[in-house]
XYZ file of C-alpha atoms in Angstrom:
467
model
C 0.000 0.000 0.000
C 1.378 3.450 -1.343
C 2.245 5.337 1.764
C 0.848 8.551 2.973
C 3.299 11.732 2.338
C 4.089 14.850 4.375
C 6.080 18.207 3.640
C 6.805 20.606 6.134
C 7.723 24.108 5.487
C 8.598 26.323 8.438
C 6.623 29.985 8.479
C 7.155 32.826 10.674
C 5.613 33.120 14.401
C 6.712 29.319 15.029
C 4.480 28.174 12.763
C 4.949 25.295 10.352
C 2.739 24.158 7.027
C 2.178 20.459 6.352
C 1.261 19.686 2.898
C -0.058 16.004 2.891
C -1.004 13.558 0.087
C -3.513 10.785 0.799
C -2.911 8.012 -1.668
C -6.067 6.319 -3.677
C -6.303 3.677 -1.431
C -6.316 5.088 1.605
C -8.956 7.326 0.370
C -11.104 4.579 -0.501
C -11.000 2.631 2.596
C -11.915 5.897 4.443
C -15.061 6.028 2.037
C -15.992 2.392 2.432
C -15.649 2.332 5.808
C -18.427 5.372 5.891
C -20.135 3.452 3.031
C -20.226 0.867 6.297
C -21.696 2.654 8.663
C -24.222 4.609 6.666
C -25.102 1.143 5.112
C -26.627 0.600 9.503
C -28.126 3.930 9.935
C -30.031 4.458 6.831
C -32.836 2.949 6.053
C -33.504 2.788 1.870
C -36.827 1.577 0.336
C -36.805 -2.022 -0.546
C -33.678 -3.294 1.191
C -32.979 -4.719 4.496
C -30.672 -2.703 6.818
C -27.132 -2.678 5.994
C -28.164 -4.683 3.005
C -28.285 -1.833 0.295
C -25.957 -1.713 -2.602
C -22.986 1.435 -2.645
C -24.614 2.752 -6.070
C -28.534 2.717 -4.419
C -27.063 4.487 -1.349
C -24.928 7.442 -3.311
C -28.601 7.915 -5.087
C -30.454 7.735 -2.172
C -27.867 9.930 -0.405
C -25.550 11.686 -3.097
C -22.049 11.015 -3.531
C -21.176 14.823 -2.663
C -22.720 14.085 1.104
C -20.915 10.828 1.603
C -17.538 12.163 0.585
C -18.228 14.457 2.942
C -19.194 12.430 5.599
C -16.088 10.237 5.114
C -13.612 13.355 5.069
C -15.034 14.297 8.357
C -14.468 11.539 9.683
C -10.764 10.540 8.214
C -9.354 13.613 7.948
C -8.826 13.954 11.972
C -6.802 10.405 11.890
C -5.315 11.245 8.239
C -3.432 14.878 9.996
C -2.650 12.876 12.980
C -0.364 10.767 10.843
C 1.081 13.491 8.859
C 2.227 14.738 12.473
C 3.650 11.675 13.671
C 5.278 11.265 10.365
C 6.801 14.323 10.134
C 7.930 14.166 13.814
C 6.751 17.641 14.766
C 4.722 18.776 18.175
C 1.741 21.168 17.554
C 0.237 22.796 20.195
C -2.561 24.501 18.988
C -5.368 23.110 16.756
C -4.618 23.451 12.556
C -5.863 25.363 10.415
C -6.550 22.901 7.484
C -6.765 24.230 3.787
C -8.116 22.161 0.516
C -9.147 22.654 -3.035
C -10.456 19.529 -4.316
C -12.771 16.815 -3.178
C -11.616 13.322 -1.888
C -11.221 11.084 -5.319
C -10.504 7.532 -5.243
C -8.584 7.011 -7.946
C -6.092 10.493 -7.661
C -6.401 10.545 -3.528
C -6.565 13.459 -1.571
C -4.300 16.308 -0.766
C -4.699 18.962 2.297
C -2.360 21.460 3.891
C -2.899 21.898 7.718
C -1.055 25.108 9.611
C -0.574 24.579 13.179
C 1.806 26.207 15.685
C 4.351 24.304 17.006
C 6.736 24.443 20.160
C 9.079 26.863 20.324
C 13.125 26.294 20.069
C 14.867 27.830 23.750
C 18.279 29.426 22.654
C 20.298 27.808 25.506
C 23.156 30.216 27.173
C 25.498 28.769 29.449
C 24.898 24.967 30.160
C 27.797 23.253 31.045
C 30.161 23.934 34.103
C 27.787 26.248 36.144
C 28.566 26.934 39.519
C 25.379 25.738 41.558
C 24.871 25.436 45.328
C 24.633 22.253 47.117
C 23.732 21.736 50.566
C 26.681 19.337 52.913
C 24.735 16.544 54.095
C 24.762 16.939 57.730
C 22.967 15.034 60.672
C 23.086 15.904 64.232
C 23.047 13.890 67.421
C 19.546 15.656 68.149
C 18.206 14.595 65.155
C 18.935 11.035 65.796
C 17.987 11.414 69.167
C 14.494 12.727 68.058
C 14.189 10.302 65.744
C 14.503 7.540 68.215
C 12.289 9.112 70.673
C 9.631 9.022 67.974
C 10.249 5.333 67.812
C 10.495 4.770 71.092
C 6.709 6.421 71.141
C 4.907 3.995 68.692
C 6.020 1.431 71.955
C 4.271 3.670 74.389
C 1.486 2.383 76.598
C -0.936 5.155 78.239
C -0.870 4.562 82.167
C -3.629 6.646 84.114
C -2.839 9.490 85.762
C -5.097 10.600 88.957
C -2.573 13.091 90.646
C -2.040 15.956 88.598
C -4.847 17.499 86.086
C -4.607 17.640 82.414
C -1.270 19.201 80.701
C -0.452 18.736 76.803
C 0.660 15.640 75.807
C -2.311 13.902 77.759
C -4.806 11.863 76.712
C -8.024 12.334 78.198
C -11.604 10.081 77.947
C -14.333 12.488 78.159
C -17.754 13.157 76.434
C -18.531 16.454 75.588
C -22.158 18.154 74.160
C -22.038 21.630 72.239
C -25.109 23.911 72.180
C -25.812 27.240 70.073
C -24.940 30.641 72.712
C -28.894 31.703 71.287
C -29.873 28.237 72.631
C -30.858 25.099 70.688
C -28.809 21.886 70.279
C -25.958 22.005 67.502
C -25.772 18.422 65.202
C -22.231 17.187 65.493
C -20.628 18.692 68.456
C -21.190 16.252 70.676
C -19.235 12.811 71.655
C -19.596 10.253 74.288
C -16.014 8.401 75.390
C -14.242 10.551 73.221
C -10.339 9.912 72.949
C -8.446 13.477 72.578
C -4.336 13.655 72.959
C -3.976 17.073 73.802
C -2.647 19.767 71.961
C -1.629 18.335 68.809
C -4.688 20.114 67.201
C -7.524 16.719 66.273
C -10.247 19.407 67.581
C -10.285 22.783 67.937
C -7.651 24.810 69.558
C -9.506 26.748 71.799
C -11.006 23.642 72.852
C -8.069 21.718 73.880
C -6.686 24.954 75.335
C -9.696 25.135 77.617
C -8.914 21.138 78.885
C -5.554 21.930 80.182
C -5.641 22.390 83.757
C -9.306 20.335 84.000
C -8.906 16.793 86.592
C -10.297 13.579 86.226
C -13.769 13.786 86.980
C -14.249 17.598 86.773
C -16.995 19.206 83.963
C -16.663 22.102 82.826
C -18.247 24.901 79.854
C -16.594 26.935 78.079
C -17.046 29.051 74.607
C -15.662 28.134 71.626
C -15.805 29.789 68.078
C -15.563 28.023 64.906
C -13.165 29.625 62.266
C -14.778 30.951 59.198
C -12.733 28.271 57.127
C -13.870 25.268 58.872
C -14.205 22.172 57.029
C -17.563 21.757 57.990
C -19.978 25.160 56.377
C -22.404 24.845 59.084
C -20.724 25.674 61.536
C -18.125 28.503 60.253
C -18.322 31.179 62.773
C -20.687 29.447 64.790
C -20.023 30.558 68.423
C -20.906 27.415 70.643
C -20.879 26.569 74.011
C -19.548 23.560 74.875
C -19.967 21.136 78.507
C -17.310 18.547 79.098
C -16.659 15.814 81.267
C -13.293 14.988 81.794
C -13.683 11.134 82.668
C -10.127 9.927 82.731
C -6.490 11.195 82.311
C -3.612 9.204 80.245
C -0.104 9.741 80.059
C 2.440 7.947 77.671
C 4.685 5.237 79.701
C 8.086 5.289 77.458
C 9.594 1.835 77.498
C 13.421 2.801 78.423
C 16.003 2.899 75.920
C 17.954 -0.171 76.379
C 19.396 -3.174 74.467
C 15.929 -4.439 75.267
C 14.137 -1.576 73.962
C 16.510 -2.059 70.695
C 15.403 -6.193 70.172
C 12.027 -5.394 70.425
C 11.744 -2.229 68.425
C 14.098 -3.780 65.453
C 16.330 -5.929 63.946
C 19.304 -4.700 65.963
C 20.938 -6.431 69.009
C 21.607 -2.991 71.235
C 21.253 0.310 71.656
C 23.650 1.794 69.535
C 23.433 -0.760 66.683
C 19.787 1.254 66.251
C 21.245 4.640 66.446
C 24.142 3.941 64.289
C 21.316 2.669 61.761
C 19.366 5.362 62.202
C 21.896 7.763 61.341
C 22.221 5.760 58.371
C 18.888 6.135 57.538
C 19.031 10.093 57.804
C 22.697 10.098 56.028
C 21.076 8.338 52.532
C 17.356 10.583 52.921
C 19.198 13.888 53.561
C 21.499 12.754 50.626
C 18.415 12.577 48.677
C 16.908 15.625 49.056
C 20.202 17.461 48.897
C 20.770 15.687 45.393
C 17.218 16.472 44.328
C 17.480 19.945 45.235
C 21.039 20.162 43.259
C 18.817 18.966 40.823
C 16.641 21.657 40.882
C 19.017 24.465 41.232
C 21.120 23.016 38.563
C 17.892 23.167 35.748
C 16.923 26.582 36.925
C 20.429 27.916 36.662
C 20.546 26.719 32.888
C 16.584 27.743 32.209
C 17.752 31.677 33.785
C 20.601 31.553 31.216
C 18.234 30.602 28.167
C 15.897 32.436 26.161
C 12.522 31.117 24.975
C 8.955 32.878 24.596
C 6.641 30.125 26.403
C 3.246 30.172 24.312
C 0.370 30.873 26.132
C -1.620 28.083 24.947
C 1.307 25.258 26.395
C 1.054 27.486 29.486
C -2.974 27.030 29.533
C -2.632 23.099 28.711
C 0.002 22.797 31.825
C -2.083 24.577 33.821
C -5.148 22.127 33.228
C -2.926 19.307 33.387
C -1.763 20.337 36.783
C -5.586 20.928 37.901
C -6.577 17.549 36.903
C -3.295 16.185 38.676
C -4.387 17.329 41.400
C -8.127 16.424 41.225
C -6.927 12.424 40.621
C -4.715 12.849 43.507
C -7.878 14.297 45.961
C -10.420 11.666 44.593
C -7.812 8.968 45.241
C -8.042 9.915 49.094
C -11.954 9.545 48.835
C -12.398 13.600 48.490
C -15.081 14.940 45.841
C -13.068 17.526 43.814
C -15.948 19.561 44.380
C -16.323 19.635 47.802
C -12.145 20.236 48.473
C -12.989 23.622 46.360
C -16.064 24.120 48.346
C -14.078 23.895 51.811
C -10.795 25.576 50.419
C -13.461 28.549 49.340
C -12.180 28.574 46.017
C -12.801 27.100 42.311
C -11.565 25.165 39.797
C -11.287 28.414 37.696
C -9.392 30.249 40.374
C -7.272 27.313 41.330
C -6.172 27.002 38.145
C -5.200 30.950 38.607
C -3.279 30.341 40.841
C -1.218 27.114 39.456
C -0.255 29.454 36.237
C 2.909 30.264 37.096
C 4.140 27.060 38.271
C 2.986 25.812 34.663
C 4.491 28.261 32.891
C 7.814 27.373 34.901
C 7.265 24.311 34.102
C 6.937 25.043 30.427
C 9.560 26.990 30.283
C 12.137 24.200 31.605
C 10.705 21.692 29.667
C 11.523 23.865 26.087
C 15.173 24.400 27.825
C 15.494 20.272 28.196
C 14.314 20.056 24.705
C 17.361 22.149 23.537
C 19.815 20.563 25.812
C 18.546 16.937 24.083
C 18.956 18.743 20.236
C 22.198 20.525 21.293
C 24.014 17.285 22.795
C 22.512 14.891 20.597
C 20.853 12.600 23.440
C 18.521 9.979 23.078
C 16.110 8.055 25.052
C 17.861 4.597 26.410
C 15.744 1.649 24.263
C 15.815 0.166 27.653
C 14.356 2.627 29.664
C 11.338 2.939 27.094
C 10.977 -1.154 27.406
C 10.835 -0.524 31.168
C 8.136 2.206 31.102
C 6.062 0.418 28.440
C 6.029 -2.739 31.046
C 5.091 -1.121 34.043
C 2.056 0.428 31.361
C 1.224 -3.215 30.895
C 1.139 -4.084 34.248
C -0.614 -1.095 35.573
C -3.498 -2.022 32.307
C -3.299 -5.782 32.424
C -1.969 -6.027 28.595
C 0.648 -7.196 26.994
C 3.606 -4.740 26.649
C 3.825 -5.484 22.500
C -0.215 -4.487 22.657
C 0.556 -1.318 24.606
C 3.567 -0.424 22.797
C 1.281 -0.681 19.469
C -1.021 1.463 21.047
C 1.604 4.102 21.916
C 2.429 4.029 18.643
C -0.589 4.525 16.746
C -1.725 7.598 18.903
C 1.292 9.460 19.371
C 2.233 8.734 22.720
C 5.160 6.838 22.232
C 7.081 9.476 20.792
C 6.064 11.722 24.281
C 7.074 8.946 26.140
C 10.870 8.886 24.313
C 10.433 12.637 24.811
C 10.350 12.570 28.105
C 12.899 10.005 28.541
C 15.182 12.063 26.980
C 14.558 15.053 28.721
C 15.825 12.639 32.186
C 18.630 12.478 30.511
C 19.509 15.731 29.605
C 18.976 17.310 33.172
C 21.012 14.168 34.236
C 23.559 15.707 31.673
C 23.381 19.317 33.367
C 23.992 17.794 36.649
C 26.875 15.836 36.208
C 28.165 18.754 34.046
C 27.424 21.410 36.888
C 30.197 21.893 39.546
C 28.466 21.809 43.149
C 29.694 24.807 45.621
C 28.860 25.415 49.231
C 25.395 27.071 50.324
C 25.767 30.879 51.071
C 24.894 31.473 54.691
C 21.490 31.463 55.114
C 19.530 34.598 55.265
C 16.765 35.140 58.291
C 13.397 33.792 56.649
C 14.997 31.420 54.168
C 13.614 27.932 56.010
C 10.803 28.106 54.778
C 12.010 28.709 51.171
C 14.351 25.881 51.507
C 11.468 23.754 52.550
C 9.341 24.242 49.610
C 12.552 22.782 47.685
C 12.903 20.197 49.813
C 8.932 19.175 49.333
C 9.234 19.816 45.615
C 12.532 17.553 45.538
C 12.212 15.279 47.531
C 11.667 11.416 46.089
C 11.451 9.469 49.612
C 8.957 8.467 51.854
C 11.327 8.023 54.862
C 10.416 11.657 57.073
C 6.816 10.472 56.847
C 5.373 10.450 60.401
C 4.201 7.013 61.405
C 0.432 7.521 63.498
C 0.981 6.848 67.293
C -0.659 3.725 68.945
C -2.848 4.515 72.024
């Protein structure tokens, strides 16, 4: 079968023209295959249905319309070949030009114009001077780290000669009532188990236990925050009655050899703490390597030039939205009713993601030029990885999948993105790491949101406390 031909020509304002030619053949399966399915939907005089003869159908119908019909509906698939074939990336929809009807013995040709991604102009890439943090851990931090574990061994043991402090946990029931009068739905508990001041209920209403003893009742006010999770009862002054029935404390098992056997695979004491240093060496290793990371790319993407389109900034954005609306749903949260509590919308969230897309644009073009400028490729095995855990994930076979990836597009993404790995794993090695500056007053918290963003381990997650 005569292949399919495209031509691009590059015009101004990153645009390029495709001029296509549809061979005979593939013309005339496109017009058989709507010949097909009009064959089912239309009912003609005198034959059963799907029973009635091409020639009976274009006089029934016209020729003109089913042409039509059949260009409609190839045309779509025939551009997104011309695309793939001519390896280019639009991100816009075409604007698609033609003079002469489909014709099944000369084919058909169309021109589509589409904008495609821009080229960055890359400055410096290669040798940058980029801050890394030292990895450093300190005898607190182990030390803290231990008395966490040491915590999930607690038992509570009940106290009955001091009242409530934080840190307690305290059994008590508790009833909420409007300060108008009138009961309030769901503010009230029976045997309720609170630990106290690490913020499960309100703060005020912890606050107000401290000090209370075993036994005691007490009311108090409390008022709800206007950004409560629950929309009844935003700014909702209540008064509350409680009835402290019992007082906990934690009873630390000691830290011993014992303590170590029980608690882990180690023998003593300092067998744990020398493997818990360990464990904070390699995840403070981590995020100090992912943050190089970081710095590294946007040292190169402040060095490049490229005009990010606003339409690839828009698509980001949306991407990022819907990101995040899997990620919700996947915790058993209505996207809906997050934006409902957050007091916000999807339109506004999206708002307020825009400049993280177009960052994200933005490095992504610079990776692009960094793969053209070096000449890197995707590794073959890398792809056969991905397109196996794609199987996996789907339940098909990796050759079905890979097919698949082919025939829409999305293999070529897939190498794209690959390759882009690559390339910032190119700028790293390639980058020469230097000490952090000193730290200015108010940086933590920037450092932090690099740490979150970089970070690619699950080891500073806190582990829920057993009662």
């Amino acid at each position: 079968m005569e292949r399919m031909t495209a031509n691009v020509t590059r015009l101004e304002d990153n645009k390029v023209r495709l001029d296509v030619e549809v061979p005979p053949e593939a013309v005339r399966e496109g017009v058989e295959a709507k010949l097909r399915e009009l064959r089912k939907q239309v009912r003609v005089p005198g034959f059963r249905p799907g029973k009635a003869p091409r020639r009976v159908l274009e006089t029934h119908l016209g020729r003109d319309y089913i042409y039509m019909e059949a260009l409609q509906e190839s045309l779509p698939a025939w551009y997104s070949r011309a695309v793939i074939d001519a390896d280019i990336r639009p991100i816009d929809r075409p604007e698609i030009h033609f003079d002469d009807p489909l014709d099944e013995k000369k084919g058909f040709r169309f021109s589509a114009t589409v904008e495609v991604r821009p080229e960055a102009r890359l400055g410096e890439y290669k040798g940058l001077e980029v801050p890394k943090r030292e990895v450093e851990v300190t005898e607190e931090q182990v030390e803290e780290r231990l008395e966490e574990l040491r915590g999930q061994f607690a038992t509570l043991a009940a106290v009955e000669d001091r009242p409530v402090r934080e840190g307690d946990f305290v059994i008590l029931d508790f009833k909420g009532e409007r300060m108008a009068g009138g009961e309030l739905p769901g503010t009230e508990a029976e045997d309720y188990m609170l630990e106290v001041g690490r913020g499960e209920l309100l703060e005020d209403f912890e606050k107000n236990l401290v000090g209370m003893k075993a036994g005691e009742r007490k009311q108090f006010a409390v008022t709800f925050p206007m950004d409560y999770r629950e929309e009844s009862l935003r700014g909702q002054s209540v008064l509350f009655r409680v009835h402290v029935k019992e007082i906990k404390e934690r009873d630390l098992p000691p830290l011993d050899d014992e303590f170590a056997k029980e608690a882990s695979e180690f023998e003593t004491l300092e067998e744990l703490r020398a493997a818990i240093r360990e464990q904070l060496e390699e995840a403070a290793r981590r995020r100090a390597d992912g943050e190089f990371r970081a710095r590294v790319l946007d040292a190169v993407a402040e060095r490049a030039e490229v005009e990010v389109p606003e339409v690839m900034v828009e698509d980001k954005a949306e991407e990022m939205v819907r990101s995040f609306e899997r990620s919700v749903s996947a915790q058993g949260i209505k996207p809906e009713d997050y934006y409902r509590i957050a007091g916000t919308g999807r339109e506004e969230f999206k708002r307020q993601v825009r400049d993280d897309a177009a960052d994200t644009v933005k490095k992504e073009l610079v990776l692009d030029a960094v793969v053209a400028a070096e000449g890197i490729e995707a590794d073959e095995e890398a792809i056969r990885h991905e397109i196996e855990h794609l199987a996996e994930d789907s339940g098909r076979s990796p050759e079905e999948v890979e097919r698949n990836l082919r025939e829409n597009g999305t293999y070529a993404l897939l190498r794209e993105e690959l390759a882009r790995q690559k390339a910032l794993d190119f700028l790293v090695e390639n980058a020469r790491a230097v000490p952090m500056p000193p730290e200015e007053p108010g940086s933590d918290e920037v450092e932090a949101g690099v740490e979150s963003s970089a970070r690619t381990d699950g080891d500073d997650s806190e582990e829920g406390e057993s009662r």
